[in-house]
XYZ file of C-alpha atoms in Angstrom:
501
model
C -16.911 -9.091 -17.746
C -17.094 -8.920 -21.751
C -13.628 -9.533 -23.426
C -13.408 -6.196 -25.286
C -13.539 -4.569 -21.738
C -10.809 -6.647 -20.389
C -8.686 -5.998 -23.511
C -9.469 -2.178 -23.171
C -8.373 -2.208 -19.442
C -5.145 -4.244 -20.108
C -4.032 -1.908 -23.103
C -4.691 1.082 -20.875
C -3.018 -0.115 -17.869
C 0.123 -1.214 -19.759
C 0.246 2.255 -21.730
C -0.001 4.028 -18.332
C 3.103 1.824 -16.903
C 4.966 2.676 -20.059
C 4.374 6.209 -19.690
C 5.073 6.327 -16.123
C 8.343 4.748 -16.640
C 9.063 6.944 -19.604
C 8.780 9.941 -17.155
C 11.064 8.472 -14.585
C 13.646 7.640 -16.908
C 13.325 10.966 -18.440
C 13.692 12.659 -14.967
C 16.546 10.220 -14.046
C 18.950 11.197 -16.707
C 19.384 14.838 -16.105
C 19.336 13.824 -12.242
C 22.271 11.571 -12.953
C 24.143 14.327 -14.596
C 23.407 16.674 -11.710
C 24.413 14.411 -8.871
C 27.197 12.115 -10.709
C 28.054 8.656 -9.459
C 28.406 9.563 -5.833
C 25.327 11.479 -5.638
C 23.230 8.828 -7.392
C 24.702 6.362 -4.969
C 23.575 8.586 -1.842
C 20.030 8.852 -3.552
C 19.777 5.176 -4.252
C 20.815 4.260 -0.612
C 18.205 6.601 0.678
C 15.451 5.063 -1.584
C 16.408 1.654 -0.603
C 15.799 2.339 3.188
C 12.597 4.072 2.397
C 11.448 1.256 0.069
C 11.905 -1.131 2.886
C 10.121 1.124 5.493
C 7.134 1.655 3.233
C 6.717 -2.022 2.638
C 6.951 -2.930 6.285
C 4.384 -0.107 6.984
C 1.970 -0.753 4.320
C 2.231 -4.765 4.145
C -0.224 -6.393 2.072
C -3.321 -4.395 3.237
C -3.907 -2.606 -0.191
C -3.964 -5.995 -2.191
C -6.037 -7.659 0.386
C -8.368 -4.761 0.377
C -8.636 -5.114 -3.544
C -9.526 -8.835 -3.190
C -12.043 -8.161 -0.417
C -13.829 -5.333 -2.487
C -13.862 -7.582 -5.703
C -15.849 -10.120 -3.624
C -18.082 -7.572 -1.847
C -18.063 -3.902 -3.034
C -20.115 -2.749 -0.150
C -18.112 -4.343 2.637
C -14.820 -3.277 0.746
C -15.956 0.361 1.016
C -16.946 0.045 4.594
C -13.721 -1.408 5.477
C -11.846 1.166 3.317
C -13.404 3.953 5.214
C -12.758 2.332 8.491
C -9.023 1.913 7.769
C -8.533 5.660 6.409
C -7.933 7.066 9.852
C -5.774 4.145 11.351
C -3.541 4.220 8.099
C -3.341 8.090 8.461
C -2.093 7.657 12.016
C 0.052 4.847 11.212
C 1.853 6.709 8.224
C 2.265 9.849 10.426
C 3.837 7.758 13.325
C 6.091 5.629 10.980
C 7.266 8.942 9.271
C 7.920 10.595 12.462
C 9.810 7.544 13.818
C 11.691 7.368 10.528
C 12.624 11.031 10.800
C 13.653 10.675 14.278
C 16.153 7.859 13.787
C 17.672 8.990 10.580
C 20.874 10.077 12.483
C 21.298 6.600 13.809
C 20.608 5.197 10.494
C 23.160 7.380 8.926
C 25.748 6.481 11.718
C 25.194 2.723 10.877
C 25.845 3.578 7.106
C 29.164 5.182 8.124
C 28.238 8.617 6.984
C 26.431 11.232 9.341
C 25.529 13.399 6.267
C 23.156 10.788 5.250
C 20.615 11.936 7.891
C 19.592 15.068 5.798
C 18.311 13.182 2.638
C 16.868 10.268 4.928
C 14.767 12.968 6.865
C 13.919 14.595 3.377
C 12.017 11.600 2.331
C 10.449 10.682 5.690
C 7.202 12.782 4.976
C 6.315 10.668 2.223
C 5.698 7.707 4.833
C 2.938 9.706 6.053
C 0.724 10.025 2.976
C 1.867 6.929 0.757
C 0.520 4.319 2.723
C -2.980 5.664 2.541
C -2.502 6.479 -1.180
C -1.578 2.649 -1.759
C -4.737 1.834 0.379
C -6.909 3.890 -1.863
C -5.370 2.517 -5.048
C -6.243 -1.022 -3.528
C -9.793 -0.101 -3.030
C -10.069 1.266 -6.572
C -8.578 -1.953 -8.115
C -11.054 -4.014 -6.162
C -14.110 -2.048 -7.815
C -12.233 -2.081 -11.110
C -11.710 1.683 -11.581
C -8.278 1.113 -13.051
C -8.446 4.513 -15.161
C -8.613 6.646 -11.696
C -5.747 4.608 -10.209
C -3.619 4.669 -13.413
C -4.171 8.373 -13.786
C -2.990 9.025 -10.130
C 0.075 7.077 -10.793
C 0.766 9.346 -13.673
C 0.193 12.571 -11.836
C 2.400 11.177 -8.863
C 5.287 10.348 -11.236
C 4.861 13.692 -13.016
C 4.879 15.934 -9.660
C 7.624 13.559 -8.145
C 10.009 14.310 -11.386
C 9.359 17.876 -11.551
C 10.075 18.342 -7.803
C 12.981 15.904 -7.858
C 14.737 18.001 -10.556
C 13.774 21.445 -9.235
C 15.081 20.973 -5.660
C 18.198 18.993 -6.756
C 19.252 22.138 -9.011
C 18.403 24.488 -6.294
C 20.084 22.729 -3.484
C 22.954 21.523 -5.200
C 24.960 24.611 -4.065
C 24.675 23.310 -0.534
C 26.398 20.019 -1.319
C 25.796 16.686 -2.903
C 23.765 15.310 0.127
C 21.471 18.171 -0.016
C 21.099 17.852 -3.747
C 20.103 14.037 -2.961
C 17.757 15.074 -0.109
C 15.876 17.432 -2.531
C 15.617 15.025 -5.164
C 14.171 12.284 -2.375
C 11.665 14.802 -1.249
C 9.923 14.447 -4.397
C 8.406 11.181 -3.336
C 6.377 13.395 -0.732
C 5.020 15.939 -3.109
C 4.153 13.334 -5.842
C 2.419 11.196 -3.124
C 0.589 13.986 -1.660
C -0.663 15.546 -4.936
C -1.770 11.973 -6.032
C -3.627 11.343 -2.687
C -5.314 14.928 -3.239
C -6.373 14.385 -6.749
C -8.095 10.895 -5.770
C -9.807 12.612 -3.055
C -11.098 15.412 -5.005
C -12.598 12.888 -7.346
C -14.150 10.858 -4.441
C -15.895 13.826 -3.132
C -16.851 15.019 -6.500
C -18.360 11.604 -7.399
C -19.594 10.575 -3.951
C -23.338 11.397 -3.128
C -24.508 11.158 0.510
C -22.791 9.096 3.107
C -21.246 5.711 1.967
C -22.073 4.023 5.128
C -25.749 3.793 6.404
C -26.698 3.446 9.998
C -28.476 0.417 9.174
C -25.304 -1.507 8.372
C -23.531 -1.017 11.786
C -24.199 -4.394 13.072
C -23.084 -5.853 9.993
C -19.897 -3.765 10.073
C -19.241 -4.502 13.403
C -19.388 -8.292 12.751
C -17.023 -7.746 9.961
C -14.467 -5.914 11.768
C -14.479 -8.177 14.806
C -15.672 -11.490 13.033
C -13.939 -14.263 11.194
C -13.306 -12.246 8.045
C -11.317 -9.588 10.004
C -8.864 -12.675 10.979
C -8.838 -13.923 7.275
C -8.059 -10.428 5.915
C -5.033 -9.487 8.512
C -3.726 -12.967 7.894
C -3.593 -12.573 4.257
C -2.246 -9.243 4.676
C 0.653 -10.101 6.733
C 1.347 -13.151 4.292
C 1.596 -10.877 1.435
C 3.699 -8.572 3.456
C 6.363 -11.118 4.169
C 6.501 -12.206 0.206
C 6.718 -8.431 -1.008
C 9.395 -7.734 1.750
C 11.985 -9.843 -0.058
C 12.783 -7.451 -2.836
C 13.039 -4.353 -0.717
C 15.042 -6.371 1.783
C 17.571 -7.348 -0.929
C 17.739 -3.537 -1.938
C 18.370 -2.634 1.782
C 20.936 -5.422 2.268
C 22.892 -4.310 -0.924
C 22.644 -0.762 0.420
C 24.242 -1.868 3.877
C 26.657 -4.380 2.617
C 28.229 -3.144 -0.654
C 29.569 0.091 -0.036
C 31.370 -1.070 3.117
C 32.877 -4.108 1.468
C 34.012 -1.881 -1.487
C 35.818 0.265 1.014
C 37.441 -3.029 2.435
C 38.554 -3.815 -1.302
C 40.568 -0.532 -1.129
C 37.982 2.186 -2.321
C 37.577 5.390 -0.448
C 34.050 6.128 0.914
C 33.183 8.364 -2.072
C 34.761 6.100 -4.427
C 32.627 3.189 -2.914
C 29.387 5.348 -3.118
C 30.232 6.114 -6.733
C 30.484 2.395 -7.783
C 27.257 1.578 -6.064
C 25.567 4.415 -7.766
C 26.927 3.292 -11.140
C 25.612 -0.230 -10.412
C 22.186 0.304 -8.749
C 21.356 3.857 -9.618
C 22.359 4.012 -13.053
C 23.099 0.491 -14.867
C 20.185 -1.161 -13.195
C 17.729 1.340 -14.872
C 18.931 0.562 -18.064
C 19.304 -3.337 -17.752
C 15.840 -3.792 -16.193
C 14.119 -1.368 -18.705
C 13.496 -4.291 -21.121
C 11.673 -6.081 -18.562
C 8.760 -3.722 -18.958
C 7.744 -5.712 -21.781
C 7.969 -8.920 -19.827
C 5.985 -7.339 -16.902
C 3.128 -6.096 -19.527
C 3.125 -9.721 -20.938
C 2.855 -11.187 -17.467
C 0.012 -8.754 -16.738
C -1.989 -9.570 -19.913
C -1.712 -13.408 -19.976
C -2.360 -13.887 -16.240
C -6.048 -13.908 -16.550
C -6.092 -16.300 -19.640
C -3.781 -18.749 -18.049
C -5.863 -18.771 -14.864
C -9.206 -19.602 -16.876
C -7.437 -22.352 -18.688
C -6.302 -23.909 -15.434
C -9.663 -23.212 -13.641
C -11.350 -25.121 -16.616
C -9.075 -27.910 -16.465
C -7.958 -27.214 -19.879
C -4.276 -28.279 -19.573
C -3.468 -28.370 -23.339
C -4.539 -24.791 -23.634
C -2.729 -23.996 -20.458
C 0.501 -25.605 -21.549
C 0.382 -24.007 -25.122
C -0.186 -20.613 -23.787
C 2.588 -20.890 -21.436
C 4.957 -22.046 -23.936
C 4.095 -19.105 -26.145
C 4.452 -16.667 -23.202
C 7.739 -18.166 -22.115
C 9.048 -18.267 -25.757
C 8.457 -14.575 -26.074
C 9.988 -13.791 -22.748
C 13.243 -15.957 -23.680
C 13.511 -14.514 -27.251
C 13.130 -10.710 -25.907
C 15.375 -11.329 -22.940
C 18.237 -12.813 -25.262
C 17.836 -9.822 -27.794
C 18.018 -7.326 -24.940
C 21.088 -8.956 -23.200
C 23.005 -8.999 -26.532
C 22.081 -5.310 -27.425
C 23.055 -4.309 -23.586
C 26.461 -6.321 -23.855
C 27.812 -5.123 -27.234
C 26.541 -1.533 -26.871
C 26.938 -0.755 -23.297
C 29.482 2.262 -23.918
C 27.068 3.624 -26.430
C 24.173 3.402 -24.225
C 26.075 4.784 -21.040
C 27.328 7.649 -23.305
C 23.810 8.365 -24.803
C 21.874 8.517 -21.718
C 24.327 9.588 -18.925
C 26.649 11.752 -20.964
C 29.781 9.380 -20.038
C 30.769 5.985 -19.839
C 30.799 5.625 -16.227
C 27.941 3.153 -16.282
C 29.408 1.098 -19.092
C 31.219 -1.678 -17.167
C 28.242 -2.243 -14.844
C 25.768 -2.203 -17.814
C 27.963 -5.121 -19.351
C 28.341 -7.046 -16.451
C 24.537 -6.877 -15.758
C 23.383 -7.518 -19.200
C 21.917 -10.907 -18.358
C 19.094 -9.006 -16.366
C 16.555 -9.159 -19.019
C 16.419 -12.778 -19.740
C 16.924 -14.105 -16.108
C 14.475 -11.478 -14.554
C 11.931 -11.515 -17.425
C 11.886 -15.390 -17.165
C 11.594 -15.553 -13.412
C 8.549 -13.089 -13.459
C 6.929 -14.972 -16.258
C 7.407 -18.445 -14.330
C 6.211 -16.705 -11.098
C 3.122 -15.801 -12.763
C 2.351 -19.088 -14.283
C 2.711 -20.605 -10.796
C 0.449 -18.176 -9.277
C -2.271 -18.915 -11.813
C -2.052 -22.514 -10.713
C -2.396 -21.487 -6.893
C 1.441 -22.427 -6.360
C 2.521 -19.369 -4.208
C 4.861 -21.247 -1.718
C 7.424 -22.314 -4.250
C 8.140 -18.920 -5.541
C 8.366 -17.464 -2.259
C 10.808 -20.160 -0.937
C 12.809 -19.629 -4.130
C 12.986 -16.008 -3.537
C 14.155 -16.500 -0.078
C 16.977 -18.885 -1.126
C 17.869 -16.325 -3.855
C 18.012 -13.593 -1.356
C 20.309 -15.573 0.857
C 22.524 -16.428 -2.062
C 22.830 -12.962 -3.362
C 23.802 -11.479 0.312
C 26.442 -14.168 0.580
C 28.047 -13.562 -2.789
C 27.836 -9.642 -2.478
C 29.484 -9.845 1.035
C 32.420 -11.995 0.206
C 32.869 -11.072 -3.705
C 32.782 -7.148 -3.655
C 35.621 -7.293 -1.039
C 38.004 -8.579 -3.465
C 39.889 -5.719 -5.077
C 38.975 -4.974 -8.380
C 36.031 -7.319 -8.228
C 33.387 -4.865 -7.319
C 31.428 -4.597 -10.425
C 31.521 -8.479 -10.896
C 30.691 -9.290 -7.272
C 27.945 -6.991 -7.186
C 26.558 -8.422 -10.726
C 26.894 -12.154 -9.509
C 24.733 -11.189 -6.364
C 21.915 -9.728 -8.595
C 22.237 -12.774 -10.873
C 21.897 -15.307 -8.152
C 19.045 -13.306 -6.730
C 17.211 -13.653 -9.962
C 18.646 -17.263 -11.208
C 17.778 -19.259 -7.890
C 14.009 -18.546 -7.862
C 13.879 -18.922 -11.494
C 15.555 -22.568 -11.223
C 12.871 -23.208 -8.440
C 10.109 -22.214 -10.514
C 11.061 -24.119 -13.471
C 11.506 -27.356 -11.453
C 8.029 -27.153 -9.916
C 6.442 -25.945 -13.245
C 7.998 -28.774 -15.285
C 6.794 -31.296 -12.562
C 3.481 -29.679 -12.334
C 2.878 -29.550 -16.073
C 4.811 -31.941 -18.350
C 5.791 -29.899 -21.281
C 5.127 -26.544 -19.896
C 8.750 -25.477 -19.464
C 11.036 -26.945 -22.318
C 14.751 -25.855 -21.953
C 15.867 -27.754 -25.004
C 13.349 -26.216 -26.937
C 14.021 -22.633 -25.794
C 17.758 -23.098 -26.618
C 16.947 -24.564 -30.108
C 14.728 -21.471 -31.190
C 17.337 -19.019 -29.867
C 20.180 -20.443 -31.995
C 19.850 -17.629 -34.613
C 19.827 -14.942 -32.160
C 22.976 -16.264 -30.626
C 24.669 -16.388 -33.996
C 23.915 -12.619 -34.579
C 26.702 -11.133 -32.236
C 29.172 -12.829 -34.518
C 28.386 -10.248 -37.260
C 29.201 -7.478 -35.181
C 33.121 -7.004 -35.934
C 32.530 -7.898 -39.718
C 29.874 -5.338 -39.879
C 32.073 -2.671 -38.157
C 34.799 -3.339 -40.600
C 32.679 -2.866 -43.485
C 31.164 0.179 -42.360
C 34.568 1.755 -41.845
C 35.731 0.482 -45.312
C 32.919 2.148 -47.159
C 34.025 5.560 -45.454
C 32.125 5.731 -42.117
C 34.856 7.088 -39.914
C 32.762 8.074 -37.107
C 32.639 5.500 -34.550
C 29.286 6.755 -33.079
C 27.695 6.377 -36.248
C 28.953 2.851 -36.829
C 27.673 1.965 -33.422
C 24.236 3.523 -34.231
C 23.924 1.498 -37.546
C 25.167 -1.663 -35.958
C 22.548 -1.127 -33.111
C 19.688 -0.630 -35.707
C 20.872 -3.674 -37.603
C 20.957 -6.254 -34.651
C 17.583 -4.677 -33.214
C 15.795 -4.982 -36.648
C 17.153 -8.339 -37.055
C 16.129 -9.465 -33.535
C 12.541 -8.165 -34.045
C 11.951 -9.584 -37.396
C 12.983 -13.018 -35.943
C 10.572 -12.627 -33.096
C 7.859 -11.730 -35.366
C 8.721 -14.418 -37.934
C 8.728 -17.142 -34.910
C 5.013 -16.023 -33.999
C 3.450 -15.099 -37.245
C 1.024 -18.003 -36.681
C 0.430 -17.721 -33.094
């Protein structure tokens, strides 16, 4: 594929990701104000359970199908057509089972009223597995535009349904409103699936599978490639289950342990909602940049490694890590010193300020973990990130279980758990990367180039005093000027650092 095409696809894909995230954030802000901290906690618990169930249902089949299709488009199309009906049946069965056991899940969570919102999201399990399978096939044939537009359609419909039903059902109680918001996952998924299916029928001419290929198809389904396909799908499923499992365990553990610390059930849900439904949205927002960076450099790093050009690989890796490190530190500083203003600006109150400040480390730790994982994957090192993530999950669960039960330590305990979930795999990745490629991860160099950024926060108090001295009595205006000043300095420094790279 020519380079301009690769760049075009990368820019298009990154732009769609930003747009989808922007729509989601724009919908979440009024939703937070409608539901409050407790309702947001309910919504987040329901989505945590759903995310785990969806990953368990879908597994790694979409990604395996994408890889298979990229190697052989004809066989990929055959396999996709053969998997449509089984995936639809699997989705309907999973959704029905999820709907049936909703009261038992709610009982285990200690709140029988959770059964309704859990059931509201159950229909999404019937359609989203097939939708993800279709997107896997589109990725394999490099039809990125269709897949990206379908994500945009899904997010737009989901956001609209989420807000509409939350407003209409709020009069029936906070659990009903949270259920209405959760139902948006179904309407968004089914609309996106119909959109892709209409495009498929419009573009398709004749039957995609000819009768002459039946024997080949039978060999493919029953032969050795079928075993490799299922094996790779299951391996990817176990890897992808780690993050949903962490969210699910947090939903199961933290509200209960907060009640042991002395909070009421509603108070525990409110704290959980502030941490995972409000603050996490803000602190992880800067990682969109590192995700886009990771997506962009993966192919270049892979090409350098495959061509045995170690010097170019190390140079590209270091530039990538420097950008992620500086961006992460800049974002963390802004989040820490302006948590109150950000919470007030986005949510209309300062409920999430404490959680944002405790979790301000997320952009640097999570961003560097993602970048080092991508670098290791380009060197065909997949085992190390997986093992590191498992250890991170274990440390996170242990910390959350014991620390959140300490009275007055709820925010800090949850933040430490999240910190360990990101830090442990990052340390593992750094050790493996440093051993495999000498000079590809220089801690001393990263600290050296970030000294200027670390000194910037010391100007916070003098700048605020100066603004007050010249007559700016409004604390909100002073905070806005301070935020712009720090942001401009950090961006200019990053641009200066990479002016010649």
